[in-house]
Coordinates of C-alpha atoms in Angstrom, one line a residue:
M1 CA 80.2 262.9 106.1
K2 CA 82.3 261.2 108.9
I3 CA 85.7 259.9 108.1
L4 CA 87.7 257.1 109.6
I5 CA 91.3 256.8 108.5
V6 CA 93.0 253.4 110.7
G7 CA 96.7 252.5 109.3
V8 CA 100.1 251.5 110.3
P9 CA 102.9 254.0 110.9
R10 CA 104.3 255.6 108.0
S11 CA 101.2 254.7 105.9
G12 CA 100.4 258.0 105.0
T13 CA 97.5 258.3 107.2
T14 CA 98.7 262.5 108.3
S15 CA 99.2 263.0 104.7
L16 CA 95.7 261.8 103.9
L17 CA 94.0 263.3 107.3
N18 CA 95.6 266.8 106.4
S19 CA 94.4 266.7 102.5
I20 CA 90.7 265.9 103.7
C21 CA 90.9 268.2 106.1
N22 CA 91.8 270.6 103.9
F23 CA 87.8 270.5 102.8
N24 CA 86.6 271.6 106.0
Y25 CA 86.7 268.8 108.2
L26 CA 87.0 268.8 112.0
R27 CA 90.3 267.2 112.5
I28 CA 91.2 264.6 114.5
G29 CA 94.7 263.2 114.8
E30 CA 95.3 260.1 116.9
P31 CA 93.0 260.4 119.7
Y32 CA 93.9 257.4 121.3
N33 CA 98.0 258.0 121.6
Y34 CA 97.8 259.0 124.9
S35 CA 101.7 259.7 124.7
L36 CA 100.7 262.7 122.4
G37 CA 99.0 263.8 125.5
T38 CA 95.3 263.5 124.3
F39 CA 92.6 262.6 126.5
Y40 CA 90.2 261.6 124.1
K41 CA 87.6 258.8 125.5
F42 CA 85.2 256.4 124.0
P43 CA 83.0 257.4 122.2
L44 CA 84.0 260.6 120.9
V45 CA 81.4 263.2 121.2
E46 CA 82.7 264.9 118.6
L47 CA 81.0 262.7 116.5
E48 CA 77.5 263.6 117.5
K49 CA 78.5 267.3 117.6
Y50 CA 79.7 267.8 114.1
K51 CA 78.5 266.7 110.6
R52 CA 82.1 266.8 109.1
V53 CA 84.5 265.0 110.9
C54 CA 87.9 263.2 109.6
V55 CA 89.6 260.9 112.3
K56 CA 92.9 259.1 112.4
S57 CA 94.0 256.5 114.2
I58 CA 97.0 254.1 114.2
I59 CA 95.7 250.6 114.3
L60 CA 97.7 250.0 117.8
E61 CA 96.0 252.6 119.5
S62 CA 92.4 252.4 121.4
P63 CA 90.9 253.9 123.9
D64 CA 92.0 253.2 127.9
N65 CA 87.8 253.3 129.1
F66 CA 87.2 250.8 126.3
K67 CA 87.2 247.0 127.7
G68 CA 88.1 244.5 125.1
S69 CA 89.9 243.0 121.9
L70 CA 91.6 245.8 119.8
N71 CA 89.0 244.0 117.1
L72 CA 86.6 244.5 118.8
F73 CA 86.9 248.1 119.4
Y74 CA 87.5 249.0 115.8
L75 CA 84.7 247.4 114.8
K76 CA 82.3 249.0 117.3
W77 CA 83.9 252.3 116.3
I78 CA 83.6 251.7 112.5
D79 CA 79.8 252.1 113.4
N80 CA 79.6 255.6 114.1
F81 CA 81.4 256.2 110.6
D82 CA 80.0 257.0 107.1
R83 CA 83.7 256.0 105.5
V84 CA 86.2 254.0 106.6
I85 CA 89.8 253.8 104.9
L86 CA 92.2 251.1 106.1
L87 CA 95.9 252.1 104.8
D88 CA 99.2 250.2 104.8
R89 CA 102.1 250.2 102.5
L90 CA 102.9 247.4 100.0
N91 CA 106.5 247.2 100.0
E92 CA 107.2 246.0 103.4
E93 CA 111.1 246.6 102.9
E94 CA 110.7 250.2 102.7
H95 CA 107.8 250.8 105.1
L96 CA 110.5 248.7 107.7
K97 CA 113.1 251.5 106.6
S98 CA 110.7 254.8 106.7
F99 CA 109.9 253.0 110.3
I100 CA 113.0 252.7 111.4
N101 CA 114.0 256.2 110.3
L102 CA 111.1 257.3 112.6
C103 CA 112.1 255.7 115.8
Y104 CA 115.7 256.9 115.1
R105 CA 114.2 260.8 114.8
I106 CA 112.1 260.1 117.9
H107 CA 115.2 258.3 119.3
K108 CA 117.2 261.3 119.1
N109 CA 114.7 264.4 119.7
Q110 CA 114.9 265.0 115.6
S111 CA 111.8 266.0 113.7
V112 CA 110.4 262.8 111.9
W113 CA 109.3 265.4 108.9
V114 CA 112.5 266.2 107.3
N115 CA 114.0 264.1 104.2
W116 CA 115.9 261.4 105.2
C117 CA 118.5 258.8 103.8
Y118 CA 118.6 255.2 105.2
S119 CA 122.3 255.2 105.1
E120 CA 122.4 257.9 107.7
I121 CA 121.0 255.8 110.6
P122 CA 123.5 254.1 112.5
N123 CA 123.8 250.3 112.2
N124 CA 124.2 249.5 115.6
F125 CA 120.7 251.5 115.9
I126 CA 119.3 249.5 113.5
E127 CA 120.4 246.2 114.7
E128 CA 119.5 247.3 118.1
F129 CA 116.0 248.1 116.9
K130 CA 115.3 244.5 115.1
N131 CA 115.3 243.0 118.5
S132 CA 113.1 245.3 119.7
K133 CA 109.7 245.6 121.6
Q134 CA 109.3 248.4 118.0
F135 CA 110.2 246.1 115.5
S136 CA 107.8 243.5 116.8
D137 CA 105.0 246.1 117.2
F138 CA 105.6 246.6 113.3
Y139 CA 104.7 243.0 112.3
H140 CA 102.0 243.5 114.7
A141 CA 99.9 246.5 113.5
K142 CA 100.3 244.8 109.9
L143 CA 98.6 241.7 111.1
E144 CA 96.1 243.4 113.0
L145 CA 95.2 245.9 110.2
Q146 CA 94.5 242.4 108.1
R147 CA 92.3 241.3 111.0
L148 CA 90.3 244.4 110.9
S149 CA 90.0 244.2 107.0
Y150 CA 89.0 240.4 107.2
T151 CA 86.5 241.0 109.8
A152 CA 85.0 244.2 108.8
N153 CA 85.3 243.5 105.1
I154 CA 87.0 246.8 104.4
P155 CA 89.6 246.1 101.7
I156 CA 93.0 247.6 102.5
T157 CA 93.9 250.4 100.5
Y158 CA 98.3 250.2 99.8
Y159 CA 100.5 252.7 98.1

C-alpha cells in the first residue's frame, strides 16, 4: 500500500509517518522541502520501485519541477497513492502556539522535539512573529489544506 500524509505544520504528520513506518514501510518525509537538503523530483520514482511506501508532506511544499498551482500538484500526486490522509489541528489557538514554538526553537537553533512551555517564548518574539511571513503562511497552509480537501473530496482528520 502507498500512503500519503498531507498536513499543516505541527499537526502530527511526523508522528503518524513514524508510526506507519514501524510496519515496514519505506519512509519519505517531506520530499519537496528543499530546505532540508532533499533532492526529490516529481514524480517520486520510489512509488514505482516499492509496494509499501509512506510519504509525508506539508501542504505548502511542492516540487520545483512541477509547473502549475499547488492544488493541481496535489490533485495529480494523490492519484499515485492508495490512501491519502489530510491532517490538521482542531484547536487553532493551541496549534498557533505550537507553531510559534517551532519557529522560536528553529530561530534559537534548539531542538524542536523537546518539551516546551509557551511562557518561555519571549513576548517580543511573539509580537514580531505575528507580523511575519511565517504567521501568514500558517493560515495559508490551513486554507490550502481545506481547498485540497474540498477539490479532492477527502475529509480532513483533526486532532
